[in-house]
Amino acid sequence: MAHIWLRAEQRDNEKRVGLTPEGAKSLIARGMHVTVEESPTRVIPLEPYMQAGCDVADFASWPSAPSDAVIFGLKELPEDGTPLTHKHILFGHAYKGQASGRILLERFRAGGGTLFDLESLVDETGRRVAAFGYWAGYAGAAVSVMAWISQQTGDICGPVSAYENKDTLLADLNARLADIGDTRPNSIVIGAKGRVGSGASDLLAALGCNVTPWDIEETAHGGPFPEILAHDIFVNSIFAREGTPVFVPHDALTAQRQLSVIGDVACDPDSAFNPIPIYDRATSWSAPVLRVAQAPVLDVMAIDNLPSLLPLESSEDYAAQLLPTLQTVGDLSGPVWTRALAEFQKHITML
């Protein structure tokens, strides 16, 4: 009998979850065993999981879970260096040359465990079976607008926190915009046809901002891209991979430009393929932007867990997308799982 162990997220400001009580109930109906850890932050409380028939485990007790349990969480594990012995489903961020990714893979190799990276759960066309992209784009564009608003009064964007839902987020942004008058930022979204770009474009349009939608057709020539510098806000929705062009090079810092905010929703600053190499680290909820130029100012927003700004909607959306795949976790010989396993094994052999 397959056993899914839903671990509590241990990262600050992470309230999301990849399995809802309704989803857990459907797994149990298929004969699976579901254990849910207690969590002080999960956006969905524990009681509905218990009513669905899930067992309950202590917070962060997954290291002592039965050896056959598949440990399921979203964000990274605590970086304590311990060997990893279980099968894990999570966003590992380990396959693009990231230094932290190599450390994670070393832990799997040391413990004999297996990583089924959520980024590698793909269909026969290579498209992810589930993604937070839409809400990452939506929230990333929102924080980028907050940064632009702060600049209009000579400030830098202050701390951000989760919203109850997207309506409260929009109401807050509209109120902030009203405080500075009728001006709206001119924006460009690269990757506008994808999930991330669609979310970013929808948020900006909902605020009455002009949006220039770019995708592969506009970037295929490889650059340079002076058009980006002619906008107030640039939202990058393209995930770094080999062959991704540089969108904002170092000389843009001193070039004549209108650009004052970059929302790097893809947020891969330590990747060798980073298309925005003017910054070198992710930003945070407490310090949402990194100021990389002063005259004129240029702020980079690179929060790497943006969907957590809207944890309920993003969790429900993602969990619904992922559920059909989780329902097959009892047979890891299926095509989605074998593709993810092959990707893991490829990178383990490269260590």
Short mmCIF file of C-alpha atoms in Angstrom, two decimals:
data_model
loop_
_atom_site.label_atom_id
_atom_site.label_comp_id
_atom_site.label_asym_id
_atom_site.label_seq_id
_atom_site.Cartn_x
_atom_site.Cartn_y
_atom_site.Cartn_z
CA MET A 1 0.00 0.00 0.00
CA ALA A 2 1.45 3.36 -1.03
CA HIS A 3 2.14 5.74 1.81
CA ILE A 4 2.34 9.51 1.25
CA TRP A 5 3.76 11.53 4.12
CA LEU A 6 2.79 15.20 3.82
CA ARG A 7 5.53 17.05 5.65
CA ALA A 8 5.20 20.47 7.21
CA GLU A 9 7.07 23.24 5.41
CA GLN A 10 9.95 24.51 7.52
CA ARG A 11 10.81 27.61 5.55
CA ASP A 12 9.87 31.07 6.78
CA ASN A 13 6.78 32.60 5.16
CA GLU A 14 5.75 29.31 3.57
CA LYS A 15 2.09 28.50 4.09
CA ARG A 16 1.41 26.57 0.90
CA VAL A 17 0.62 22.89 0.63
CA GLY A 18 0.55 20.54 -2.34
CA LEU A 19 -2.29 18.30 -1.18
CA THR A 20 -5.71 19.43 -0.02
CA PRO A 21 -7.98 17.43 2.32
CA GLU A 22 -10.20 16.62 -0.67
CA GLY A 23 -7.17 15.31 -2.53
CA ALA A 24 -6.06 13.27 0.46
CA LYS A 25 -9.53 11.76 0.69
CA SER A 26 -9.31 10.66 -2.94
CA LEU A 27 -5.93 9.01 -2.31
CA ILE A 28 -7.27 7.16 0.71
CA ALA A 29 -10.26 6.00 -1.35
CA ARG A 30 -7.72 4.40 -3.71
CA GLY A 31 -6.23 2.42 -0.86
CA MET A 32 -3.34 4.72 -0.03
CA HIS A 33 -2.11 5.63 3.43
CA VAL A 34 -1.76 9.39 4.01
CA THR A 35 0.05 10.93 6.98
CA VAL A 36 -0.04 14.68 7.58
CA GLU A 37 2.39 16.45 9.87
CA GLU A 38 1.17 19.09 12.25
CA SER A 39 2.08 22.58 11.06
CA PRO A 40 1.79 25.98 12.70
CA THR A 41 1.68 27.79 9.35
CA ARG A 42 -0.06 25.62 6.73
CA VAL A 43 -2.86 27.62 5.09
CA ILE A 44 -5.24 24.67 5.42
CA PRO A 45 -5.69 23.57 9.06
CA LEU A 46 -5.17 20.03 10.26
CA GLU A 47 -8.78 19.17 11.15
CA PRO A 48 -10.06 18.76 7.56
CA TYR A 49 -7.22 16.31 6.86
CA MET A 50 -8.19 14.30 9.92
CA GLN A 51 -11.80 14.28 8.79
CA ALA A 52 -10.63 12.97 5.42
CA GLY A 53 -9.04 9.98 7.13
CA CYS A 54 -5.40 11.02 7.34
CA ASP A 55 -3.10 10.01 10.16
CA VAL A 56 -1.34 12.78 12.04
CA ALA A 57 2.37 13.04 12.81
CA ASP A 58 4.41 15.53 14.80
CA PHE A 59 5.87 18.60 13.13
CA ALA A 60 9.02 17.84 11.10
CA SER A 61 9.04 14.17 12.10
CA TRP A 62 9.50 12.93 8.52
CA PRO A 63 13.11 11.73 9.05
CA SER A 64 11.67 8.94 11.23
CA ALA A 65 8.86 8.04 8.82
CA PRO A 66 8.62 4.41 7.69
CA SER A 67 11.20 3.59 5.05
CA ASP A 68 8.55 2.96 2.41
CA ALA A 69 6.84 6.34 2.89
CA VAL A 70 7.12 8.87 0.06
CA ILE A 71 7.85 12.22 1.70
CA PHE A 72 5.97 15.02 -0.03
CA GLY A 73 6.60 18.72 0.50
CA LEU A 74 7.08 21.78 -1.62
CA LYS A 75 10.12 23.79 -0.62
CA GLU A 76 13.61 22.79 0.36
CA LEU A 77 14.55 20.58 3.29
CA PRO A 78 16.49 21.92 6.29
CA GLU A 79 20.14 22.22 5.29
CA ASP A 80 21.56 20.10 8.06
CA GLY A 81 23.66 17.82 5.88
CA THR A 82 22.01 14.59 7.01
CA PRO A 83 21.83 11.73 4.49
CA LEU A 84 18.42 11.34 2.86
CA THR A 85 17.10 7.81 2.84
CA HIS A 86 13.49 8.19 1.68
CA LYS A 87 11.87 8.87 -1.64
CA HIS A 88 11.12 12.60 -1.68
CA ILE A 89 8.83 14.74 -3.82
CA LEU A 90 9.79 18.44 -3.65
CA PHE A 91 11.21 21.37 -5.57
CA GLY A 92 14.89 20.49 -5.32
CA HIS A 93 16.36 23.30 -7.45
CA ALA A 94 19.28 20.95 -8.01
CA TYR A 95 19.67 20.49 -11.75
CA LYS A 96 20.86 23.88 -13.05
CA GLY A 97 24.26 24.10 -11.48
CA GLN A 98 23.13 25.61 -8.19
CA ALA A 99 25.66 25.16 -5.38
CA SER A 100 22.91 24.28 -2.90
CA GLY A 101 21.54 21.76 -5.38
CA ARG A 102 24.79 19.82 -5.45
CA ILE A 103 24.76 19.62 -1.67
CA LEU A 104 21.21 18.26 -1.78
CA LEU A 105 22.14 15.62 -4.34
CA GLU A 106 25.14 14.59 -2.24
CA ARG A 107 22.76 13.99 0.66
CA PHE A 108 20.60 11.74 -1.50
CA ARG A 109 23.63 9.84 -2.70
CA ALA A 110 24.88 9.42 0.87
CA GLY A 111 21.55 8.09 2.13
CA GLY A 112 20.45 6.10 -0.89
CA GLY A 113 17.23 8.06 -1.21
CA THR A 114 15.57 9.34 -4.36
CA LEU A 115 14.44 12.79 -5.48
CA PHE A 116 11.35 13.10 -7.64
CA ASP A 117 11.76 16.79 -8.38
CA LEU A 118 8.44 18.54 -8.93
CA GLU A 119 10.05 20.41 -11.82
CA SER A 120 10.80 17.06 -13.45
CA LEU A 121 7.28 15.65 -13.21
CA VAL A 122 6.49 16.27 -16.88
CA ASP A 123 4.24 14.84 -19.57
CA GLU A 124 5.38 13.38 -22.88
CA THR A 125 5.83 16.90 -24.32
CA GLY A 126 8.07 18.03 -21.45
CA ARG A 127 5.41 20.26 -19.86
CA ARG A 128 5.14 20.07 -16.08
CA VAL A 129 2.07 18.21 -14.88
CA ALA A 130 1.62 20.88 -12.22
CA ALA A 131 3.05 24.35 -11.72
CA PHE A 132 2.66 27.36 -9.45
CA GLY A 133 3.59 29.56 -12.37
CA TYR A 134 0.39 31.55 -12.73
CA TRP A 135 0.33 32.67 -9.10
CA ALA A 136 4.08 33.24 -9.05
CA GLY A 137 3.67 35.63 -11.96
CA TYR A 138 0.63 37.28 -10.39
CA ALA A 139 2.35 37.85 -7.05
CA GLY A 140 5.69 38.77 -8.63
CA ALA A 141 4.09 41.48 -10.73
CA ALA A 142 2.28 42.72 -7.63
CA VAL A 143 5.49 43.13 -5.63
CA SER A 144 7.14 44.74 -8.65
CA VAL A 145 4.36 47.33 -8.71
CA MET A 146 4.83 47.88 -4.98
CA ALA A 147 8.51 48.55 -5.65
CA TRP A 148 7.67 51.05 -8.40
CA ILE A 149 5.16 52.85 -6.17
CA SER A 150 7.78 53.16 -3.43
CA GLN A 151 10.23 54.69 -5.92
CA GLN A 152 7.71 57.42 -6.81
CA THR A 153 7.99 58.78 -3.29
CA GLY A 154 11.75 58.31 -3.05
CA ASP A 155 11.55 55.14 -0.97
CA ILE A 156 12.48 51.51 -1.40
CA CYS A 157 9.95 48.70 -1.16
CA GLY A 158 9.27 47.63 2.41
CA PRO A 159 8.43 44.18 3.77
CA VAL A 160 5.59 42.16 2.25
CA SER A 161 3.28 39.58 3.78
CA ALA A 162 0.67 37.08 2.69
CA TYR A 163 -2.80 38.18 1.62
CA GLU A 164 -6.08 36.48 2.40
CA ASN A 165 -6.90 36.30 -1.31
CA LYS A 166 -6.28 38.09 -4.59
CA ASP A 167 -9.14 40.54 -4.03
CA THR A 168 -7.48 41.91 -0.89
CA LEU A 169 -4.18 42.13 -2.78
CA LEU A 170 -5.77 44.12 -5.62
CA ALA A 171 -7.55 46.41 -3.20
CA ASP A 172 -4.28 47.15 -1.43
CA LEU A 173 -2.44 47.88 -4.68
CA ASN A 174 -5.20 50.11 -6.02
CA ALA A 175 -5.18 52.10 -2.78
CA ARG A 176 -1.41 52.55 -2.98
CA LEU A 177 -1.64 53.67 -6.61
CA ALA A 178 -4.40 56.12 -5.76
CA ASP A 179 -2.11 57.72 -3.19
CA ILE A 180 0.38 58.75 -5.91
CA GLY A 181 -2.16 59.93 -8.50
CA ASP A 182 -3.33 58.62 -11.84
CA THR A 183 0.02 57.42 -13.22
CA ARG A 184 0.44 53.74 -13.96
CA PRO A 185 3.76 52.04 -14.77
CA ASN A 186 4.50 50.96 -18.32
CA SER A 187 5.48 47.29 -18.23
CA ILE A 188 6.94 44.52 -20.37
CA VAL A 189 6.48 40.82 -19.63
CA ILE A 190 8.82 38.30 -21.26
CA GLY A 191 7.33 34.83 -21.42
CA ALA A 192 3.85 36.31 -21.64
CA LYS A 193 2.32 33.22 -23.26
CA GLY A 194 3.33 30.91 -20.41
CA ARG A 195 1.79 30.28 -17.02
CA VAL A 196 4.03 32.74 -15.20
CA GLY A 197 3.70 35.44 -17.82
CA SER A 198 -0.07 35.05 -17.95
CA GLY A 199 -0.32 35.63 -14.23
CA ALA A 200 1.94 38.67 -14.36
CA SER A 201 0.05 40.13 -17.32
CA ASP A 202 -3.32 39.58 -15.64
CA LEU A 203 -2.24 41.37 -12.48
CA LEU A 204 -0.83 44.33 -14.37
CA ALA A 205 -3.90 44.58 -16.60
CA ALA A 206 -6.19 44.43 -13.56
CA LEU A 207 -4.41 47.53 -12.24
CA GLY A 208 -4.79 49.41 -15.52
CA CYS A 209 -1.13 49.17 -16.46
CA ASN A 210 -0.04 49.06 -20.09
CA VAL A 211 1.54 45.65 -20.79
CA THR A 212 3.89 44.79 -23.65
CA PRO A 213 3.66 40.99 -24.03
CA TRP A 214 6.82 39.34 -25.35
CA ASP A 215 7.53 35.68 -25.90
CA ILE A 216 9.94 33.55 -27.91
CA GLU A 217 9.20 35.32 -31.17
CA GLU A 218 10.47 38.64 -29.82
CA THR A 219 13.56 37.19 -28.08
CA ALA A 220 14.67 34.56 -30.61
CA HIS A 221 17.32 36.84 -32.13
CA GLY A 222 19.26 36.65 -28.87
CA GLY A 223 19.56 40.34 -28.07
CA PRO A 224 20.40 43.01 -27.25
CA PHE A 225 16.95 44.15 -26.14
CA PRO A 226 16.88 47.95 -25.79
CA GLU A 227 13.07 47.81 -25.70
CA ILE A 228 13.24 46.45 -22.16
CA LEU A 229 14.98 49.61 -20.99
CA ALA A 230 12.14 51.73 -22.38
CA HIS A 231 9.64 50.37 -19.84
CA ASP A 232 9.19 51.16 -16.13
CA ILE A 233 8.81 47.53 -15.07
CA PHE A 234 10.24 44.38 -16.65
CA VAL A 235 8.84 41.05 -15.45
CA ASN A 236 10.97 38.04 -16.39
CA SER A 237 8.89 34.88 -16.68
CA ILE A 238 11.48 32.76 -18.54
CA PHE A 239 13.15 30.06 -16.47
CA ALA A 240 16.90 29.95 -16.98
CA ARG A 241 18.20 27.19 -19.20
CA GLU A 242 21.03 26.73 -21.64
CA GLY A 243 20.48 29.04 -24.59
CA THR A 244 18.40 31.61 -22.71
CA PRO A 245 19.59 35.05 -23.86
CA VAL A 246 20.71 37.80 -21.52
CA PHE A 247 17.85 40.27 -21.18
CA VAL A 248 19.50 42.91 -18.97
CA PRO A 249 23.31 42.98 -19.22
CA HIS A 250 25.67 44.78 -16.86
CA ASP A 251 25.99 47.82 -19.12
CA ALA A 252 22.26 48.48 -18.61
CA LEU A 253 23.11 49.77 -15.14
CA THR A 254 24.75 52.86 -16.60
CA ALA A 255 22.76 53.09 -19.83
CA GLN A 256 20.06 55.67 -20.48
CA ARG A 257 16.86 53.92 -19.45
CA GLN A 258 13.34 54.28 -18.17
CA LEU A 259 13.52 50.86 -16.51
CA SER A 260 13.51 51.13 -12.72
CA VAL A 261 12.09 47.77 -11.54
CA ILE A 262 12.90 44.23 -12.62
CA GLY A 263 10.60 41.52 -11.32
CA ASP A 264 12.61 38.32 -11.82
CA VAL A 265 9.88 35.82 -11.10
CA ALA A 266 12.01 32.97 -12.46
CA CYS A 267 14.60 33.88 -9.81
CA ASP A 268 17.68 31.78 -10.59
CA PRO A 269 20.53 34.14 -9.65
CA ASP A 270 23.06 31.37 -9.02
CA SER A 271 22.35 29.57 -12.29
CA ALA A 272 25.00 29.66 -14.99
CA PHE A 273 22.19 30.62 -17.38
CA ASN A 274 20.79 33.57 -15.42
CA PRO A 275 19.36 35.99 -18.04
CA ILE A 276 19.59 38.93 -15.60
CA PRO A 277 23.22 38.74 -14.39
CA ILE A 278 23.14 42.17 -12.72
CA TYR A 279 22.25 40.63 -9.35
CA ASP A 280 23.56 37.62 -7.47
CA ARG A 281 21.10 36.64 -4.76
CA ALA A 282 17.43 36.14 -4.10
CA THR A 283 15.50 38.77 -2.19
CA SER A 284 13.16 38.12 0.71
CA TRP A 285 9.81 39.04 2.21
CA SER A 286 11.54 41.33 4.69
CA ALA A 287 13.68 42.97 1.98
CA PRO A 288 11.78 42.41 -1.29
CA VAL A 289 14.15 44.26 -3.61
CA LEU A 290 17.85 44.64 -4.17
CA ARG A 291 18.92 48.10 -5.38
CA VAL A 292 21.52 47.54 -8.09
CA ALA A 293 21.80 51.11 -9.41
CA GLN A 294 21.27 54.58 -7.99
CA ALA A 295 21.23 57.12 -10.83
CA PRO A 296 18.62 56.42 -11.94
CA VAL A 297 17.52 53.78 -9.46
CA LEU A 298 17.03 50.17 -10.48
CA ASP A 299 15.55 47.63 -8.08
CA VAL A 300 15.43 43.88 -8.63
CA MET A 301 12.63 41.84 -7.04
CA ALA A 302 13.67 38.18 -6.83
CA ILE A 303 11.62 36.49 -4.13
CA ASP A 304 11.74 32.75 -4.75
CA ASN A 305 8.48 31.69 -3.07
CA LEU A 306 6.13 34.27 -4.53
CA PRO A 307 2.97 32.12 -4.67
CA SER A 308 3.02 32.11 -0.88
CA LEU A 309 1.76 35.68 -1.01
CA LEU A 310 -1.54 34.08 -2.03
CA PRO A 311 -1.20 30.73 -0.27
CA LEU A 312 -4.79 29.52 -0.41
CA GLU A 313 -5.46 30.10 -4.09
CA SER A 314 -2.04 28.92 -5.17
CA SER A 315 -2.27 25.78 -3.03
CA GLU A 316 -5.72 24.81 -4.27
CA ASP A 317 -4.74 25.39 -7.89
CA TYR A 318 -1.47 23.49 -7.68
CA ALA A 319 -2.90 20.60 -5.69
CA ALA A 320 -5.67 20.11 -8.24
CA GLN A 321 -3.12 19.97 -11.07
CA LEU A 322 -0.85 17.52 -9.25
CA LEU A 323 -3.49 15.17 -7.85
CA PRO A 324 -3.85 12.89 -10.91
CA THR A 325 -0.11 12.22 -10.74
CA LEU A 326 -0.11 11.63 -6.98
CA GLN A 327 -2.90 9.13 -7.50
CA THR A 328 -0.37 6.97 -9.40
CA VAL A 329 2.37 7.13 -6.76
CA GLY A 330 1.74 3.49 -5.94
CA ASP A 331 3.28 2.58 -9.29
CA LEU A 332 6.48 4.53 -9.78
CA SER A 333 7.08 2.72 -13.07
CA GLY A 334 4.61 5.07 -14.75
CA PRO A 335 5.98 7.45 -17.40
CA VAL A 336 5.81 10.66 -15.34
CA TRP A 337 7.71 9.10 -12.45
CA THR A 338 10.28 7.32 -14.63
CA ARG A 339 11.10 10.54 -16.43
CA ALA A 340 11.71 12.27 -13.10
CA LEU A 341 13.79 9.33 -11.86
CA ALA A 342 15.93 9.37 -15.00
CA GLU A 343 16.63 13.08 -14.51
CA PHE A 344 17.64 12.45 -10.90
CA GLN A 345 19.92 9.56 -11.83
CA LYS A 346 21.54 11.59 -14.60
CA HIS A 347 22.52 14.33 -12.18
CA ILE A 348 23.62 11.91 -9.47
CA THR A 349 26.10 10.38 -11.91
CA MET A 350 27.45 13.85 -12.70
CA LEU A 351 28.48 14.54 -9.10
#
